[in-house]
Short mmCIF file of C-alpha atoms in Angstrom, two decimals:
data_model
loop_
_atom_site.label_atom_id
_atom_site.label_comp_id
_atom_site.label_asym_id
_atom_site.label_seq_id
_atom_site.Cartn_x
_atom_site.Cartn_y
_atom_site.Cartn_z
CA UNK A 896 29.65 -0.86 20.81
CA UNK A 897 25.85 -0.27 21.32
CA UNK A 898 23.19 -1.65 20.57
CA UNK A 899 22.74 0.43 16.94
CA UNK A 900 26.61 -0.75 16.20
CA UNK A 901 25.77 -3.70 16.96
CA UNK A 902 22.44 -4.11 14.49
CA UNK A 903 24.66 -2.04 11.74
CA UNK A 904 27.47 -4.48 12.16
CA UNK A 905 25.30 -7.12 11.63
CA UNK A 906 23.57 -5.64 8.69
CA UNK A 907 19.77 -6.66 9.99
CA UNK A 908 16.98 -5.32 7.69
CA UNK A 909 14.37 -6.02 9.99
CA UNK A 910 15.24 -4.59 13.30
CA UNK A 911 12.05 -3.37 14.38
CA UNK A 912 8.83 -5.14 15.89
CA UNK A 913 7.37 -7.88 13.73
CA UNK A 914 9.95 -7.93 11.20
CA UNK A 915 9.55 -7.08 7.25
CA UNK A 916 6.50 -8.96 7.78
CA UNK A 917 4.48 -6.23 9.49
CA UNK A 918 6.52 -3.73 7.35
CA UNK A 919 4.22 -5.20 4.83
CA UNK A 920 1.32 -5.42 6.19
CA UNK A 921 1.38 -1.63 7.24
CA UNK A 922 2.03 -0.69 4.37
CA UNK A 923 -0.97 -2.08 2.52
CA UNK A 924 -2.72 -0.08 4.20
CA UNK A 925 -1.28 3.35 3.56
CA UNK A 926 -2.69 5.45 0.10
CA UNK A 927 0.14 5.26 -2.64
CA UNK A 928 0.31 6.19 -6.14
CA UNK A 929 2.78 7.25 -8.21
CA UNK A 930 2.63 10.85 -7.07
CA UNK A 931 3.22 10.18 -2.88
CA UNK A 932 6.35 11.26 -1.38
CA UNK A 933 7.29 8.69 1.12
CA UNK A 934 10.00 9.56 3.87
CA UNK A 935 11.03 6.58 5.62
CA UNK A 936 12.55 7.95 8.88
CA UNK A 937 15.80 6.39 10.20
CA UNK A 938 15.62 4.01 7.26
CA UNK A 939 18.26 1.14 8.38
CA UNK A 940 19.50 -0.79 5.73
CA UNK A 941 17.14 0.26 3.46
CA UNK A 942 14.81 -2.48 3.20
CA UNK A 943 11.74 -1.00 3.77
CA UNK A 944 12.62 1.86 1.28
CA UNK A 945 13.55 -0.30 -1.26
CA UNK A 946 10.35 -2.10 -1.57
CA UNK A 947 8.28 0.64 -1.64
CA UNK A 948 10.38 1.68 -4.65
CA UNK A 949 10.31 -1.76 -6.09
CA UNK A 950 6.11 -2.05 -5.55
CA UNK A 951 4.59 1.69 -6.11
CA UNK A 952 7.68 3.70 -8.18
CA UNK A 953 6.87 6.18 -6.16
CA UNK A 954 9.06 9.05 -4.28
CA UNK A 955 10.82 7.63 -1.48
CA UNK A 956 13.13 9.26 0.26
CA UNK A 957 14.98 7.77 2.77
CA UNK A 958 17.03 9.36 5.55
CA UNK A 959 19.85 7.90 7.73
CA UNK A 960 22.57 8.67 10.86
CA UNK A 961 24.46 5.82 11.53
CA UNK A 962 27.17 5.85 8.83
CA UNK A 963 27.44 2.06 8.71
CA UNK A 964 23.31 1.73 8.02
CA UNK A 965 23.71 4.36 5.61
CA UNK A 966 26.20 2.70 3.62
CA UNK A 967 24.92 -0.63 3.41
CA UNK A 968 21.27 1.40 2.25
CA UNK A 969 23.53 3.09 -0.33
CA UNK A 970 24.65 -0.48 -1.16
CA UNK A 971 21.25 -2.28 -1.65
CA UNK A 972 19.73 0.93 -3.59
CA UNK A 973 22.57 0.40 -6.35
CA UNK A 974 22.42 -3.33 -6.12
CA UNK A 975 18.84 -3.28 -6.91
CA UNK A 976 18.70 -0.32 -9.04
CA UNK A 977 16.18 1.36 -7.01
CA UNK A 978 16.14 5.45 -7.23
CA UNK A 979 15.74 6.13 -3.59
CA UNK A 980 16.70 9.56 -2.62
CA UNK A 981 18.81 8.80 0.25
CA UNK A 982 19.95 11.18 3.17
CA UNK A 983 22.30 11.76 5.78
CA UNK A 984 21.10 13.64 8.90
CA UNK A 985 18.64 13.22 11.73
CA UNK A 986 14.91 13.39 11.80
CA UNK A 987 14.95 15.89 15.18
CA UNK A 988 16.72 18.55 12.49
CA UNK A 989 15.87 17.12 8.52
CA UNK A 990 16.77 19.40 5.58
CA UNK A 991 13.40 18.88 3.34
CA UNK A 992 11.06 21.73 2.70
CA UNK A 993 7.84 22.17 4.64
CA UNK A 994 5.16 20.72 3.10
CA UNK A 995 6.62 18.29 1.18
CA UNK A 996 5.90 14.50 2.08
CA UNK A 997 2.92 12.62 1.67
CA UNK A 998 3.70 9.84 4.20
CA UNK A 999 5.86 9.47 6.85
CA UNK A 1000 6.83 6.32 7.97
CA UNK A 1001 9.14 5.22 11.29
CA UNK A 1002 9.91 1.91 12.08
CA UNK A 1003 11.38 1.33 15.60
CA UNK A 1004 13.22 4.75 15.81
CA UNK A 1005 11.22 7.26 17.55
CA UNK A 1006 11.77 5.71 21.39
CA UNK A 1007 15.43 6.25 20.77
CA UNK A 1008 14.93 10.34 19.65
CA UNK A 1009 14.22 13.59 21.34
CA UNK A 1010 10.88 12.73 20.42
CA UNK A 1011 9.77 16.48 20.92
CA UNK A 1012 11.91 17.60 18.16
CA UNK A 1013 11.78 14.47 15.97
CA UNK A 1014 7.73 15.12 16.09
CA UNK A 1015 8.03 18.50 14.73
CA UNK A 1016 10.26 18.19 12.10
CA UNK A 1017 8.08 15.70 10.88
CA UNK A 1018 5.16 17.50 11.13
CA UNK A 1019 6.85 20.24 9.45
CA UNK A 1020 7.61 18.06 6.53
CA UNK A 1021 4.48 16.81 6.00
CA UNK A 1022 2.02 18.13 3.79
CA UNK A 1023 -1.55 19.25 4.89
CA UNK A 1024 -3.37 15.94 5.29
CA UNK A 1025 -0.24 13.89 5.20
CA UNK A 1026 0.10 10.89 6.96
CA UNK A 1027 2.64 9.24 9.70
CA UNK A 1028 2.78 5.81 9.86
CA UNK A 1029 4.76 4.56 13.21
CA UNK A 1030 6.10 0.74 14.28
CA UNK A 1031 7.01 1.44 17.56
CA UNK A 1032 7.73 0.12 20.78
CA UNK A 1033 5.37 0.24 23.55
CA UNK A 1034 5.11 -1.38 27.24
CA UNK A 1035 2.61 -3.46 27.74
CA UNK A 1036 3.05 -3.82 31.37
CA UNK A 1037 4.39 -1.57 34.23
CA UNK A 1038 7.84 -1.16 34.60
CA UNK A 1039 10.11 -0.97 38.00
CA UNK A 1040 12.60 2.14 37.91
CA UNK A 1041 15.27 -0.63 37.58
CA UNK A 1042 13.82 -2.26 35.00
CA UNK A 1043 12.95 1.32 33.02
CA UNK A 1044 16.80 1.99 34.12
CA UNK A 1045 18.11 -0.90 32.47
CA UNK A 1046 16.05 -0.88 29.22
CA UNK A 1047 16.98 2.56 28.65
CA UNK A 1048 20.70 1.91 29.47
CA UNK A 1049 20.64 -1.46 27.26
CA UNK A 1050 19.03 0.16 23.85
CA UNK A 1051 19.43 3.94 24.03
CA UNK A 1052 16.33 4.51 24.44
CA UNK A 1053 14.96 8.10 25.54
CA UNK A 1054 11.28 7.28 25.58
CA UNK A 1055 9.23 4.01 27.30
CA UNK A 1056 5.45 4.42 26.31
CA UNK A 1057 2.41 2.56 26.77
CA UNK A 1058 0.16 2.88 23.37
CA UNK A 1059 -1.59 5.58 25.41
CA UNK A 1060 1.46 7.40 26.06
CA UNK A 1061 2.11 7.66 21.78
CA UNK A 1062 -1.01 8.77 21.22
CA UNK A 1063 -0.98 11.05 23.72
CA UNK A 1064 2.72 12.45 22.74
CA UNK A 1065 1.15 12.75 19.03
CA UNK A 1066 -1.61 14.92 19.89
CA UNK A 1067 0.61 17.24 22.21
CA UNK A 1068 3.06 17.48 19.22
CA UNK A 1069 0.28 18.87 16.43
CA UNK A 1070 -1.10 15.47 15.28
CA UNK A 1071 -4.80 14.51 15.08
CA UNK A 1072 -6.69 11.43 14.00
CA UNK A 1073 -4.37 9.45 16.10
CA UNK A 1074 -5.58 5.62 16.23
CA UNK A 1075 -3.47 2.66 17.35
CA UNK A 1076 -4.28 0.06 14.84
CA UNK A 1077 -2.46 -3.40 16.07
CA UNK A 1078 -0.31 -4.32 19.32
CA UNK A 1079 1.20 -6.83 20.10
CA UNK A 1080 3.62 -8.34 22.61
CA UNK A 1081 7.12 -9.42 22.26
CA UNK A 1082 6.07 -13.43 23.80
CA UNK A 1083 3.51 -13.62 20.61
CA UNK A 1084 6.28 -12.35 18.45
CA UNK A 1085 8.31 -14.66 19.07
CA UNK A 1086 6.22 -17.44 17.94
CA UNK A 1087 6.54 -16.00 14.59
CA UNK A 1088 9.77 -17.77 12.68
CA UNK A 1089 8.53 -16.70 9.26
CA UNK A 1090 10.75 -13.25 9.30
CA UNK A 1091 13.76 -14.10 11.14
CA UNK A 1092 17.37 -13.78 9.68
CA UNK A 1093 16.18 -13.27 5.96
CA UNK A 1094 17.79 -10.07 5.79
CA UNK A 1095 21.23 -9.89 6.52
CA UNK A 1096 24.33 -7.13 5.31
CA UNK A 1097 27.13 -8.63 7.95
CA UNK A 1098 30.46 -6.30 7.93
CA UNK A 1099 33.25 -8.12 6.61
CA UNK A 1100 34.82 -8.25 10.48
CA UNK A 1101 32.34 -8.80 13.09
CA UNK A 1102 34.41 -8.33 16.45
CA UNK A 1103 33.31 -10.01 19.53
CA UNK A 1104 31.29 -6.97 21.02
CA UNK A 1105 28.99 -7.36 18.32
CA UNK A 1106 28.18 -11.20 19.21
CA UNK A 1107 28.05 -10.16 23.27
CA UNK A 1108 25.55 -7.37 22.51
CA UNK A 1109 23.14 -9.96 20.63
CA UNK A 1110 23.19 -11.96 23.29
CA UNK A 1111 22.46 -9.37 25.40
CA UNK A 1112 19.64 -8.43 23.38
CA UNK A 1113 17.95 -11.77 23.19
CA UNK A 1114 18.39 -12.58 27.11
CA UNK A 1115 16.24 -8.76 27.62
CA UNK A 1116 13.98 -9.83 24.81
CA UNK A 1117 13.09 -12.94 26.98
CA UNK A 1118 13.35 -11.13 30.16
CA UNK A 1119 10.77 -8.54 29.04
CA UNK A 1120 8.85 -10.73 26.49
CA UNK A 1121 5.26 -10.03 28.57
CA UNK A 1122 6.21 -6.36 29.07
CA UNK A 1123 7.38 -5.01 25.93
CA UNK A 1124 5.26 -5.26 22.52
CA UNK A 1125 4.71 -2.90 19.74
CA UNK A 1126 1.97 -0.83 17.82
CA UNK A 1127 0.97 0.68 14.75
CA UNK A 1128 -0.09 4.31 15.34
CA UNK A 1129 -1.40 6.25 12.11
CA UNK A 1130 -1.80 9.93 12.96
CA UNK A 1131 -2.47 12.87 10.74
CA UNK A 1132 -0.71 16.53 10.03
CA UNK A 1133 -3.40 18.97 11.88
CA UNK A 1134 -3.26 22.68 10.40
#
């Protein structure tokens, strides 16, 4: 079990940075009608999706790997009678035409993707002008080769950027208007005990692993907590 079994198993909305709280607050800021296509990128559970239904009846679609995530999305979408178009496939290679999203939003999934790929096809997808919205994890601190070593070997993940590094990555990949608008570090995080444990889809059998790799988690979490942080990048689709 990995660390995405283990966050599956456990059913947790709010995996990423900050919670549902920041999913929120992000997305108060984004443009949204009736008319916006929203494609929430590695969409979990389905929580975020689901809200943006629930608040803007717009188009959301929602794409999905993991087959346990997807089925507990496909779960809360008929529970709550939400029409979200929901997908299974990965973002590096996504079925939807060119052109045809308004927004894309990621939440805590791009440091575990080729990112080179995953960039394009969502640049591909968007429409000219479109908009990505991105939750995602940066260093805030320098990082040993062990340390680097056994972040990547603990989460999966393929990329370890400082803010710079996104924005950077962005504009190589055909984004412009790049702008980090909030960071934050896991020890302030922390503080925050409004958004903890209020989302929950447990698996009927939760096996030992599943406990272990929690624990796991929270000891790096603490570990790291002056080293690791999020932002909020907005970039745009350039021509």
């Amino acid at each position: 079990m990995d660390y995405t079994d283990m966050l599956a198993a456990f059913g947790i909305g709010s995996a990423h940075p900050g919670g549902f709280a920041e999913s929120k607050k992000m997305i108060v800021n984004m443009d949204i009608d009736d008319h916006t296509v929203i494609l929430d990128c590695g969409c979990g559970t389905g929580q975020t999706a689901a809200y943006l239904k629930q608040i803007y009846d717009c188009h959301v679609w929602a794409i999905e790997q993991h087959p346990v995530m997807l089925q507990k999305a496909r779960q809360r979408f008929s529970e709550q009678n939400v029409a979200v178009s929901l997908y299974e496939g990965t973002i590096e290679a996504m079925d939807f035409p060119s052109n045809s999203v308004d927004i894309a939003l990621s939440e805590s999934v791009l440091a575990f993707l080729d990112l080179e790929k995953a960039l394009k096809e969502i640049k591909r997808v968007l429409a000219f002008n479109g908009k990505m919205y991105a939750n995602e994890l940066i260093c805030t601190q320098s990082l040993t080769t062990e340390e680097t070593a056994e972040l990547k070997e603990g989460y999966g993940f393929q990329s370890l950027f400082t803010a710079r590094d996104w924005i950077a990555a962005l504009t190589e990949n055909g984004f412009n208007h790049v702008k980090v608008v909030k960071e934050a570090v896991v020890e302030a995080l922390q503080q925050d005990e409004s958004d903890k444990g209020n989302d929950l889809m447990p698996s009927p059998l939760l096996s030992p692993d599943c406990f272990a790799q929690m624990q796991q988690h929270q000891l790096r979490m603490e570990k790291f907590r002056t080293k690791l942080g999020h932002a909020w990048i907005i970039a745009s689709r350039s021509t």
